[in-house]
PDB file of C-alpha atoms in Angstrom:
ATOM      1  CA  UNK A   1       1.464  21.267 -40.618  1.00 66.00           C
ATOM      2  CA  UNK A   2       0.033  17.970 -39.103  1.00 73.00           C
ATOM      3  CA  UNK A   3       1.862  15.814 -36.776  1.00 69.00           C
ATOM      4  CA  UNK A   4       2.582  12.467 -37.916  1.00 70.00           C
ATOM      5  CA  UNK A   5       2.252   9.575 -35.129  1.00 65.00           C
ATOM      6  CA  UNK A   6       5.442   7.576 -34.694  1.00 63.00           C
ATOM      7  CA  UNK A   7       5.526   4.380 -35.635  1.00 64.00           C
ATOM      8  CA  UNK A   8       7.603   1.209 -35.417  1.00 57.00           C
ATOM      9  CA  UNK A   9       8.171  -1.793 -36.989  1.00 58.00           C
ATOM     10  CA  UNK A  10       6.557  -5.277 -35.454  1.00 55.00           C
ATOM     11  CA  UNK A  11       9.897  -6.528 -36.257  1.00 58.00           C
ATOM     12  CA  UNK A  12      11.304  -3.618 -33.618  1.00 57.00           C
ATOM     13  CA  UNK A  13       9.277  -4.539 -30.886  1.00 57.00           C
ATOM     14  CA  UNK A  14       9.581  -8.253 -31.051  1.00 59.00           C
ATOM     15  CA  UNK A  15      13.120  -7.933 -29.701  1.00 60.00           C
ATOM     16  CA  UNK A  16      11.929  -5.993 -26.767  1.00 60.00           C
ATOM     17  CA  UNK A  17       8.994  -8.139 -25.983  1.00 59.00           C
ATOM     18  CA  UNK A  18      10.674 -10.941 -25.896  1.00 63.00           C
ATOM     19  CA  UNK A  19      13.835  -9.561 -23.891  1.00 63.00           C
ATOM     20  CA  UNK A  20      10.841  -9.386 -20.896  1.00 62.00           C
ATOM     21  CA  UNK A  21      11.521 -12.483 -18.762  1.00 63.00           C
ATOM     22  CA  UNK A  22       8.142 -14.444 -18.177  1.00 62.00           C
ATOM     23  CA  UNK A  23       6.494 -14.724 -14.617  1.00 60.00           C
ATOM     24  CA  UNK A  24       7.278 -17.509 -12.872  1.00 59.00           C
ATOM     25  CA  UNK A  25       4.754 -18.933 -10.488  1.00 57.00           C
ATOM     26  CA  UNK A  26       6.865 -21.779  -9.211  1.00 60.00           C
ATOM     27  CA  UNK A  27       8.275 -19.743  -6.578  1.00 61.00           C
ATOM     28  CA  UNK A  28       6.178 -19.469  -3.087  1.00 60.00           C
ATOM     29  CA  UNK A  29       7.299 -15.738  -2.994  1.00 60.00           C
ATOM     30  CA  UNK A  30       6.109 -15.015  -6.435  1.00 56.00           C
ATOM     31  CA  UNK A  31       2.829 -16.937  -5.906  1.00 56.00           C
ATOM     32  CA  UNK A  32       1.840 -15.229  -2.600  1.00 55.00           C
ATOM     33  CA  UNK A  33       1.962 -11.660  -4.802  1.00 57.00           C
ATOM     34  CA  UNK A  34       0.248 -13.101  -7.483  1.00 59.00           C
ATOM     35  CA  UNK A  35      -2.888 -15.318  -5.144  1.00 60.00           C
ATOM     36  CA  UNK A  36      -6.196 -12.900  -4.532  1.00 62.00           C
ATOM     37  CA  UNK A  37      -5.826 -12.583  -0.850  1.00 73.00           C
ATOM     38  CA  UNK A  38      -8.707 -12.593   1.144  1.00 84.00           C
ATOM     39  CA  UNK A  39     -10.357  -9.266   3.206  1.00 81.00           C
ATOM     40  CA  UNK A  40      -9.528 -10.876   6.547  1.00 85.00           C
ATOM     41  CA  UNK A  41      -5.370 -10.849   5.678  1.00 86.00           C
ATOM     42  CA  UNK A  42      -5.548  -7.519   3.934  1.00 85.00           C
ATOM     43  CA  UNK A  43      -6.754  -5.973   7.079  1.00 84.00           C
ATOM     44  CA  UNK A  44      -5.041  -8.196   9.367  1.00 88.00           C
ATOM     45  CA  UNK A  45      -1.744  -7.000   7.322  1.00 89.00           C
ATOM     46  CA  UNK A  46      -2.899  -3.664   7.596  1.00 88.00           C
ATOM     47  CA  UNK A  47      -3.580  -3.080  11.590  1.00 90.00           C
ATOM     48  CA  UNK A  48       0.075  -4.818  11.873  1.00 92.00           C
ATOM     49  CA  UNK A  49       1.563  -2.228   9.685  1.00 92.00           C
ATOM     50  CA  UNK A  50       0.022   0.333  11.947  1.00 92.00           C
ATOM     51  CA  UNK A  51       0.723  -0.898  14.799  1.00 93.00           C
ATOM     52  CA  UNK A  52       4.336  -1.114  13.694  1.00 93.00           C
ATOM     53  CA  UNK A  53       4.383   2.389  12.292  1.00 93.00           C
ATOM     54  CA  UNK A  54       2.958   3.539  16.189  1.00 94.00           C
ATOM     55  CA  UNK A  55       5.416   1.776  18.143  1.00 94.00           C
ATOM     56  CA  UNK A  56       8.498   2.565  15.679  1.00 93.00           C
ATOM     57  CA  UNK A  57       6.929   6.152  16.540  1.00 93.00           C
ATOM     58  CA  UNK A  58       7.065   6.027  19.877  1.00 94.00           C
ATOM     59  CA  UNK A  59      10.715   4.068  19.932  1.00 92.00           C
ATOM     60  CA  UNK A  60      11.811   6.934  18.583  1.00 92.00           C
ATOM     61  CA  UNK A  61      10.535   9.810  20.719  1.00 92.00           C
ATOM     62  CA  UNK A  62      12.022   7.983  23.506  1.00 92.00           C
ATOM     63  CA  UNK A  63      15.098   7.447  22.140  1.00 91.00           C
ATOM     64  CA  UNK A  64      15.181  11.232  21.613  1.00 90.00           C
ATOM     65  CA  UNK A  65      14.243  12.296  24.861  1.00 90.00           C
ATOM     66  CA  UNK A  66      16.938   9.536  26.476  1.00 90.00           C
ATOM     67  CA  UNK A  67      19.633  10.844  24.197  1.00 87.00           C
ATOM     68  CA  UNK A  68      19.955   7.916  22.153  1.00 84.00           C
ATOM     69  CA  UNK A  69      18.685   9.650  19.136  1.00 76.00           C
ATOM     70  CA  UNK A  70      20.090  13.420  18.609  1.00 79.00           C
ATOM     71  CA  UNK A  71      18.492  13.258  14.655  1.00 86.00           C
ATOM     72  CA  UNK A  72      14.985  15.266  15.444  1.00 89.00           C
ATOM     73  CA  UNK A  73      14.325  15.086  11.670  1.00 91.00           C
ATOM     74  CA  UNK A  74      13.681  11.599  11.585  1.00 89.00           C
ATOM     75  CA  UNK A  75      11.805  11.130  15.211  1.00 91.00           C
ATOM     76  CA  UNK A  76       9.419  13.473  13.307  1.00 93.00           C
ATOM     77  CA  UNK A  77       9.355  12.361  10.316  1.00 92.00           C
ATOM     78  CA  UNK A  78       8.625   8.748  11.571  1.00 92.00           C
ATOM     79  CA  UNK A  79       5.933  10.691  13.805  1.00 93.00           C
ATOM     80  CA  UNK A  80       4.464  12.458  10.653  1.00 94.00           C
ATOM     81  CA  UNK A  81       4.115   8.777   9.285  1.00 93.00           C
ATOM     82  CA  UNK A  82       2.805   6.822  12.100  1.00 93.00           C
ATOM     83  CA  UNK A  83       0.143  10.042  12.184  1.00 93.00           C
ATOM     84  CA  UNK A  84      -0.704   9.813   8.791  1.00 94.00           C
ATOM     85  CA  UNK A  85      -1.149   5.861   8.570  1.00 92.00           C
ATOM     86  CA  UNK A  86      -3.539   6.381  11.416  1.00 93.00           C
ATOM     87  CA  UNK A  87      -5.369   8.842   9.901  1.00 94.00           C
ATOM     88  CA  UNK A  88      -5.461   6.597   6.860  1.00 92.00           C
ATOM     89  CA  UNK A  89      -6.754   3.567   8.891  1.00 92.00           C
ATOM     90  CA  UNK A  90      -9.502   6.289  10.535  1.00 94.00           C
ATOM     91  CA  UNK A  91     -10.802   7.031   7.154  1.00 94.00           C
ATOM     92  CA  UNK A  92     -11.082   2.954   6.091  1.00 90.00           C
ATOM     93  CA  UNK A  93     -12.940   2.219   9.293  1.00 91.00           C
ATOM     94  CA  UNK A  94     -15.274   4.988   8.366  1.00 95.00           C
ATOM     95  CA  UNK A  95     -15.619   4.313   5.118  1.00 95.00           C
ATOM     96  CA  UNK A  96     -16.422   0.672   6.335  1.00 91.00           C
ATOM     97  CA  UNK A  97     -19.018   1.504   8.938  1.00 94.00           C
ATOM     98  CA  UNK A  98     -20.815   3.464   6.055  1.00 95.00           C
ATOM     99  CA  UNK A  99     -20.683   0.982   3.600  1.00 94.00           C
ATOM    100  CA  UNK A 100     -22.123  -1.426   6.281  1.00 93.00           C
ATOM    101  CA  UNK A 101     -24.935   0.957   7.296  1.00 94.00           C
ATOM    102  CA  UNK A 102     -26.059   1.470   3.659  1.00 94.00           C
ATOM    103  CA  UNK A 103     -26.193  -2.229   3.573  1.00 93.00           C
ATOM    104  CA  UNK A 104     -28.523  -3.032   6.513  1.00 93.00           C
ATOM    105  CA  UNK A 105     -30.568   0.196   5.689  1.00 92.00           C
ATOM    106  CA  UNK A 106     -31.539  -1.919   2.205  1.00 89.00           C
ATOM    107  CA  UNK A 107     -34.910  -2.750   1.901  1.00 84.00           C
ATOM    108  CA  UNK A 108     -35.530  -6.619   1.203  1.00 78.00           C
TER     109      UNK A 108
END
């Protein structure tokens, strides 16, 4: 017994195609996800998220051991994820360092 593929009608998809709204680009919002950014922001946004992630971290263990937090689930779940974006950022750097030693070890 062979399968047969499904298919629809153009006249079927039309109406979902064109129940998609269009993006709009007028909006700074919108155009600011849409722009290539450039290495220097992505990183720039990256060591902020960090950084964020660590502190938010650390707010929270001492809000734990002050007794303003009694929750121990989320001071380590927010400790599991300031632990892992570190670990994340580690592996970038390294990455980075060895894509920048394979390019001064080129040969001209």
């Amino acid at each position: 017994m062979q399968i047969q593929p499904i298919q629809m009608p153009v006249s079927m998809t039309q109406g979902i195609i064109n129940s998609i709204p269009p993006i709009l680009t007028d909006h700074p919002e919108m155009q600011a996800e849409i722009a290539p950014a450039n290495f220097r922001d992505l990183m720039k946004k990256a060591m902020t998220d960090l950084n964020v992630s660590q502190v938010g971290a650390n707010d929270a263990i001492k809000a734990l051991a002050t007794g303003g937090e009694e929750n121990l689930h989320d001071v380590m779940i927010s400790m599991e994820k300031a632990s892992m974006s570190l670990q994340y950022a580690i592996q970038i750097r390294n990455k980075l360092l060895e894509g920048y030693q394979a390019v001064i070890q080129m040969q001209i």
